[in-house]
PDB file of C-alpha atoms and ligand atoms in Angstrom:
ATOM      1  CA  MET A   1       0.000   0.000   0.000  1.00 94.00           C
ATOM      2  CA  VAL A   2       1.118   3.573  -0.695  1.00 97.00           C
ATOM      3  CA  ASN A   3       0.172   6.705   1.176  1.00 97.00           C
ATOM      4  CA  GLN A   4       0.795   9.703  -1.098  1.00 97.00           C
ATOM      5  CA  ILE A   5       0.918  12.898   0.932  1.00 95.00           C
ATOM      6  CA  ARG A   6       2.527  16.315   0.615  1.00 94.00           C
ATOM      7  CA  LEU A   7       6.007  16.123   2.089  1.00 96.00           C
ATOM      8  CA  CYS A   8       8.882  18.518   1.614  1.00 96.00           C
ATOM      9  CA  PRO A   9      11.451  20.257   3.790  1.00 96.00           C
ATOM     10  CA  GLY A  10       9.373  22.155   6.351  1.00 95.00           C
ATOM     11  CA  ASP A  11       6.481  19.706   6.049  1.00 95.00           C
ATOM     12  CA  ALA A  12       7.726  16.386   7.440  1.00 96.00           C
ATOM     13  CA  LYS A  13       4.357  15.216   8.864  1.00 95.00           C
ATOM     14  CA  ASP A  14       5.984  12.954  11.476  1.00 96.00           C
ATOM     15  CA  GLU A  15       2.722  11.695  12.943  1.00 94.00           C
ATOM     16  CA  VAL A  16       1.036  10.575   9.715  1.00 94.00           C
ATOM     17  CA  VAL A  17       4.330   9.094   8.486  1.00 97.00           C
ATOM     18  CA  LYS A  18       4.722   7.076  11.685  1.00 97.00           C
ATOM     19  CA  THR A  19       1.128   5.858  11.575  1.00 97.00           C
ATOM     20  CA  SER A  20       1.374   4.938   7.879  1.00 97.00           C
ATOM     21  CA  ARG A  21       4.582   3.000   8.458  1.00 96.00           C
ATOM     22  CA  ALA A  22       2.981   1.133  11.344  1.00 97.00           C
ATOM     23  CA  GLY A  23       0.408   0.030   8.741  1.00 96.00           C
ATOM     24  CA  ASN A  24       3.242  -1.109   6.435  1.00 97.00           C
ATOM     25  CA  MET A  25       2.642   1.614   3.853  1.00 97.00           C
ATOM     26  CA  LEU A  26       5.198   3.143   1.511  1.00 97.00           C
ATOM     27  CA  ILE A  27       5.264   6.923   1.906  1.00 98.00           C
ATOM     28  CA  GLU A  28       5.137   8.825  -1.388  1.00 98.00           C
ATOM     29  CA  ALA A  29       6.090  12.488  -1.067  1.00 97.00           C
ATOM     30  CA  TYR A  30       4.043  14.523  -3.495  1.00 95.00           C
ATOM     31  CA  SER A  31       5.119  18.113  -4.199  1.00 94.00           C
ATOM     32  CA  PRO A  32       8.654  17.499  -2.882  1.00 95.00           C
ATOM     33  CA  PHE A  33       9.537  21.085  -3.893  1.00 94.00           C
ATOM     34  CA  GLY A  34       6.437  22.445  -2.200  1.00 90.00           C
ATOM     35  CA  GLY A  35       4.325  22.379  -5.375  1.00 84.00           C
ATOM     36  CA  SER A  36       4.038  24.236  -8.651  1.00 71.00           C
ATOM     37  CA  GLY A  37       1.492  26.862  -7.725  1.00 62.00           C
ATOM     38  CA  GLY A  38       2.221  27.880  -4.178  1.00 55.00           C
ATOM     39  CA  GLU A  39       5.031  27.593  -1.730  1.00 66.00           C
ATOM     40  CA  ASN A  40       7.864  26.432  -3.932  1.00 80.00           C
ATOM     41  CA  ILE A  41      10.745  25.967  -1.529  1.00 91.00           C
ATOM     42  CA  LEU A  42      13.500  25.978  -4.128  1.00 93.00           C
ATOM     43  CA  ALA A  43      14.129  29.672  -3.448  1.00 91.00           C
ATOM     44  CA  SER A  44      14.508  29.155   0.316  1.00 93.00           C
ATOM     45  CA  PRO A  45      17.624  30.876   1.716  1.00 94.00           C
ATOM     46  CA  PHE A  46      18.490  27.771   3.763  1.00 96.00           C
ATOM     47  CA  LEU A  47      18.275  25.602   0.631  1.00 96.00           C
ATOM     48  CA  GLU A  48      20.614  28.085  -1.039  1.00 96.00           C
ATOM     49  CA  THR A  49      23.065  27.689   1.843  1.00 97.00           C
ATOM     50  CA  LEU A  50      22.928  23.899   1.565  1.00 98.00           C
ATOM     51  CA  SER A  51      23.319  24.111  -2.217  1.00 97.00           C
ATOM     52  CA  LYS A  52      26.637  25.865  -1.711  1.00 98.00           C
ATOM     53  CA  LYS A  53      27.688  23.501   1.091  1.00 98.00           C
ATOM     54  CA  TYR A  54      26.994  20.291  -0.850  1.00 98.00           C
ATOM     55  CA  GLY A  55      27.593  21.652  -4.366  1.00 98.00           C
ATOM     56  CA  ARG A  56      24.070  20.556  -5.387  1.00 97.00           C
ATOM     57  CA  THR A  57      20.965  22.346  -6.581  1.00 96.00           C
ATOM     58  CA  ALA A  58      18.112  23.103  -4.194  1.00 96.00           C
ATOM     59  CA  SER A  59      15.982  20.530  -6.034  1.00 96.00           C
ATOM     60  CA  GLN A  60      18.639  17.838  -5.519  1.00 98.00           C
ATOM     61  CA  ILE A  61      18.755  18.663  -1.799  1.00 98.00           C
ATOM     62  CA  CYS A  62      14.953  18.236  -1.602  1.00 97.00           C
ATOM     63  CA  VAL A  63      14.959  14.906  -3.446  1.00 98.00           C
ATOM     64  CA  ARG A  64      17.850  13.663  -1.312  1.00 98.00           C
ATOM     65  CA  TRP A  65      16.004  14.755   1.857  1.00 98.00           C
ATOM     66  CA  CYS A  66      13.063  12.586   0.717  1.00 98.00           C
ATOM     67  CA  LEU A  67      15.274   9.577   0.056  1.00 98.00           C
ATOM     68  CA  GLN A  68      17.081   9.839   3.398  1.00 98.00           C
ATOM     69  CA  LYS A  69      13.692   9.888   5.099  1.00 98.00           C
ATOM     70  CA  ASP A  70      12.672   6.796   3.102  1.00 98.00           C
ATOM     71  CA  PHE A  71      10.029   8.717   1.157  1.00 98.00           C
ATOM     72  CA  LEU A  72       9.438   8.042  -2.530  1.00 97.00           C
ATOM     73  CA  PRO A  73       9.523  11.460  -4.231  1.00 95.00           C
ATOM     74  CA  PRO A  74       7.745  12.049  -7.574  1.00 93.00           C
ATOM     75  CA  PRO A  75       9.220  15.463  -8.483  1.00 93.00           C
ATOM     76  CA  LYS A  76       7.470  16.982 -11.492  1.00 93.00           C
ATOM     77  CA  SER A  77       9.167  18.990 -14.211  1.00 94.00           C
ATOM     78  CA  ALA A  78       8.423  19.953 -17.795  1.00 95.00           C
ATOM     79  CA  SER A  79      12.114  20.648 -18.373  1.00 96.00           C
ATOM     80  CA  ALA A  80      14.449  17.907 -19.656  1.00 97.00           C
ATOM     81  CA  GLU A  81      17.337  19.657 -17.913  1.00 97.00           C
ATOM     82  CA  HIS A  82      15.525  19.705 -14.555  1.00 96.00           C
ATOM     83  CA  ILE A  83      14.416  16.068 -14.874  1.00 97.00           C
ATOM     84  CA  ALA A  84      18.010  15.000 -15.541  1.00 97.00           C
ATOM     85  CA  ALA A  85      19.275  17.051 -12.588  1.00 96.00           C
ATOM     86  CA  ASN A  86      16.601  15.794 -10.191  1.00 96.00           C
ATOM     87  CA  ILE A  87      17.821  12.181 -10.342  1.00 96.00           C
ATOM     88  CA  LYS A  88      21.484  12.934  -9.662  1.00 97.00           C
ATOM     89  CA  VAL A  89      21.097  12.431  -5.945  1.00 98.00           C
ATOM     90  CA  PHE A  90      22.780   9.132  -5.167  1.00 97.00           C
ATOM     91  CA  ASP A  91      26.346  10.287  -4.559  1.00 97.00           C
ATOM     92  CA  PHE A  92      26.058  12.630  -1.615  1.00 98.00           C
ATOM     93  CA  GLU A  93      24.558  12.561   1.858  1.00 98.00           C
ATOM     94  CA  ILE A  94      22.934  15.295   3.931  1.00 98.00           C
ATOM     95  CA  THR A  95      24.163  15.361   7.540  1.00 98.00           C
ATOM     96  CA  GLU A  96      21.769  14.476  10.352  1.00 98.00           C
ATOM     97  CA  GLU A  97      21.915  18.032  11.647  1.00 98.00           C
ATOM     98  CA  ASP A  98      20.985  19.496   8.253  1.00 98.00           C
ATOM     99  CA  MET A  99      18.230  16.862   7.899  1.00 98.00           C
ATOM    100  CA  ARG A 100      16.726  18.016  11.202  1.00 98.00           C
ATOM    101  CA  THR A 101      16.872  21.650  10.124  1.00 97.00           C
ATOM    102  CA  LEU A 102      15.212  20.751   6.818  1.00 98.00           C
ATOM    103  CA  ASP A 103      12.486  18.819   8.679  1.00 97.00           C
ATOM    104  CA  GLY A 104      11.542  21.935  10.609  1.00 95.00           C
ATOM    105  CA  LEU A 105      12.250  24.569   7.946  1.00 95.00           C
ATOM    106  CA  PRO A 106       9.843  27.395   8.802  1.00 92.00           C
ATOM    107  CA  GLY A 107       7.439  28.841   6.230  1.00 89.00           C
ATOM    108  CA  TYR A 108       6.682  25.760   4.129  1.00 89.00           C
ATOM    109  CA  SER A 109       4.082  23.873   6.125  1.00 86.00           C
ATOM    110  CA  ASP A 110       1.094  22.278   4.422  1.00 87.00           C
ATOM    111  CA  PRO A 111      -1.057  25.035   2.845  1.00 84.00           C
ATOM    112  CA  PHE A 112      -4.155  22.818   2.943  1.00 84.00           C
ATOM    113  CA  PRO A 113      -6.437  22.562   5.987  1.00 83.00           C
ATOM    114  CA  HIS A 114      -5.966  19.600   8.331  1.00 82.00           C
ATOM    115  CA  PRO A 115      -8.772  17.100   7.626  1.00 82.00           C
ATOM    116  CA  ASP A 116      -9.665  16.936  11.332  1.00 87.00           C
ATOM    117  CA  TYR A 117     -10.437  20.660  11.364  1.00 88.00           C
ATOM    118  CA  ILE A 118     -12.230  21.216   8.046  1.00 88.00           C
ATOM    119  CA  THR A 119     -15.721  22.597   8.486  1.00 86.00           C
ATOM    120  CA  TRP A 120     -17.641  20.685   5.836  1.00 77.00           C
TER     121      TRP A 120
HETATM  122  N1  NAP B 201      -1.950  13.170  -4.528  1.00 88.97           N
HETATM  123  C1  NAP B 201      -2.133  14.481  -4.602  1.00 88.97           C
HETATM  124  O1  NAP B 201      -3.108  15.036  -4.076  1.00 88.97           O
HETATM  125  C2  NAP B 201      -1.126  15.330  -5.328  1.00 88.97           C
HETATM  126  C3  NAP B 201      -1.164  16.711  -5.159  1.00 88.97           C
HETATM  127  C4  NAP B 201      -0.195  17.498  -5.793  1.00 88.97           C
HETATM  128  C5  NAP B 201       0.748  16.891  -6.612  1.00 88.97           C
HETATM  129  N2  NAP B 201       0.758  15.544  -6.769  1.00 88.97           N
HETATM  130  C6  NAP B 201       1.768  14.898  -7.655  1.00 88.97           C
HETATM  131  O2  NAP B 201       3.097  15.141  -7.184  1.00 88.97           O
HETATM  132  C7  NAP B 201       3.975  15.371  -8.282  1.00 88.97           C
HETATM  133  C8  NAP B 201       4.799  16.616  -8.042  1.00 88.97           C
HETATM  134  O3  NAP B 201       4.049  17.620  -7.447  1.00 88.97           O
HETATM  135  P1  NAP B 201       3.937  19.142  -7.894  1.00 88.97           P
HETATM  136  O4  NAP B 201       3.971  19.307  -9.352  1.00 88.97           O
HETATM  137  O5  NAP B 201       2.795  19.695  -7.129  1.00 88.97           O
HETATM  138  O6  NAP B 201       5.195  19.847  -7.256  1.00 88.97           O
HETATM  139  P2  NAP B 201       6.789  19.735  -7.233  1.00 88.97           P
HETATM  140  O7  NAP B 201       7.297  18.538  -7.928  1.00 88.97           O
HETATM  141  O8  NAP B 201       7.128  19.969  -5.814  1.00 88.97           O
HETATM  142  O9  NAP B 201       7.184  21.069  -8.009  1.00 88.97           O
HETATM  143  C9  NAP B 201       7.061  21.190  -9.380  1.00 88.97           C
HETATM  144  C10 NAP B 201       7.701  22.548  -9.756  1.00 88.97           C
HETATM  145  O10 NAP B 201       9.114  22.476  -9.518  1.00 88.97           O
HETATM  146  C11 NAP B 201       9.788  22.930 -10.679  1.00 88.97           C
HETATM  147  N3  NAP B 201      11.041  22.184 -10.796  1.00 88.97           N
HETATM  148  C12 NAP B 201      11.193  20.839 -10.945  1.00 88.97           C
HETATM  149  N4  NAP B 201      12.499  20.506 -11.009  1.00 88.97           N
HETATM  150  C13 NAP B 201      13.191  21.680 -10.921  1.00 88.97           C
HETATM  151  C14 NAP B 201      14.564  21.998 -10.946  1.00 88.97           C
HETATM  152  N5  NAP B 201      15.510  21.048 -11.039  1.00 88.97           N
HETATM  153  N6  NAP B 201      14.926  23.305 -10.840  1.00 88.97           N
HETATM  154  C15 NAP B 201      13.992  24.264 -10.721  1.00 88.97           C
HETATM  155  N7  NAP B 201      12.660  24.029 -10.684  1.00 88.97           N
HETATM  156  C16 NAP B 201      12.259  22.738 -10.791  1.00 88.97           C
HETATM  157  C17 NAP B 201       8.868  22.659 -11.826  1.00 88.97           C
HETATM  158  O11 NAP B 201       9.114  23.582 -12.873  1.00 88.97           O
HETATM  159  P3  NAP B 201       9.695  23.090 -14.301  1.00 88.97           P
HETATM  160  O12 NAP B 201       8.615  22.320 -14.978  1.00 88.97           O
HETATM  161  O13 NAP B 201      10.044  24.394 -14.943  1.00 88.97           O
HETATM  162  O14 NAP B 201      10.919  22.242 -14.029  1.00 88.97           O
HETATM  163  C18 NAP B 201       7.494  22.900 -11.190  1.00 88.97           C
HETATM  164  O15 NAP B 201       7.154  24.284 -11.226  1.00 88.97           O
HETATM  165  C19 NAP B 201       3.126  15.481  -9.528  1.00 88.97           C
HETATM  166  O16 NAP B 201       3.370  14.356 -10.315  1.00 88.97           O
HETATM  167  C20 NAP B 201       1.698  15.531  -9.027  1.00 88.97           C
HETATM  168  O17 NAP B 201       0.806  14.803  -9.848  1.00 88.97           O
HETATM  169  C21 NAP B 201      -0.145  14.754  -6.132  1.00 88.97           C
END
């Protein structure tokens, strides 16, 4: 089984991830860059810092963050250049400290209402 949910740096959804894994589900991280229309995190200053530190693009940092968290990321791009770049993520590793900072990156939480609090 797969649970496809929005996951990106700043939106790690620990509780739903933990619960899904307890049910033996693969976690698929949709909008791993925050999404096309809204809060695209690729311009985040912290991502820019990590880009310089690791010599990788912000998109590669996001995809790598997903992989190190055991999420399956389906990044979307209409650009052949971006698609090629987005899969070059298997020859570097983000430190645990940077992973934790990415988990809690402020300003990129889920823009959609929590299902428990929607007023139907
Ligand atoms: N289950 C659901 O409810 C749900 C909801 C939303 C999305 N999804 C799925 O999740 C997938 C991805 O989500 P998404 O499209 O919302 O967001 P996303 O993958 O987080 O972001 C896509 C945006 O990132 C840009 N981008 C991609 N690679 C880049 C790169 N290397 N450098 C710079 N910009 C780059 C793309 O522009 P370019 O085209 O210019 O590269 C596009 O504007 C899609 O396949 C979608 O179907 C599922």
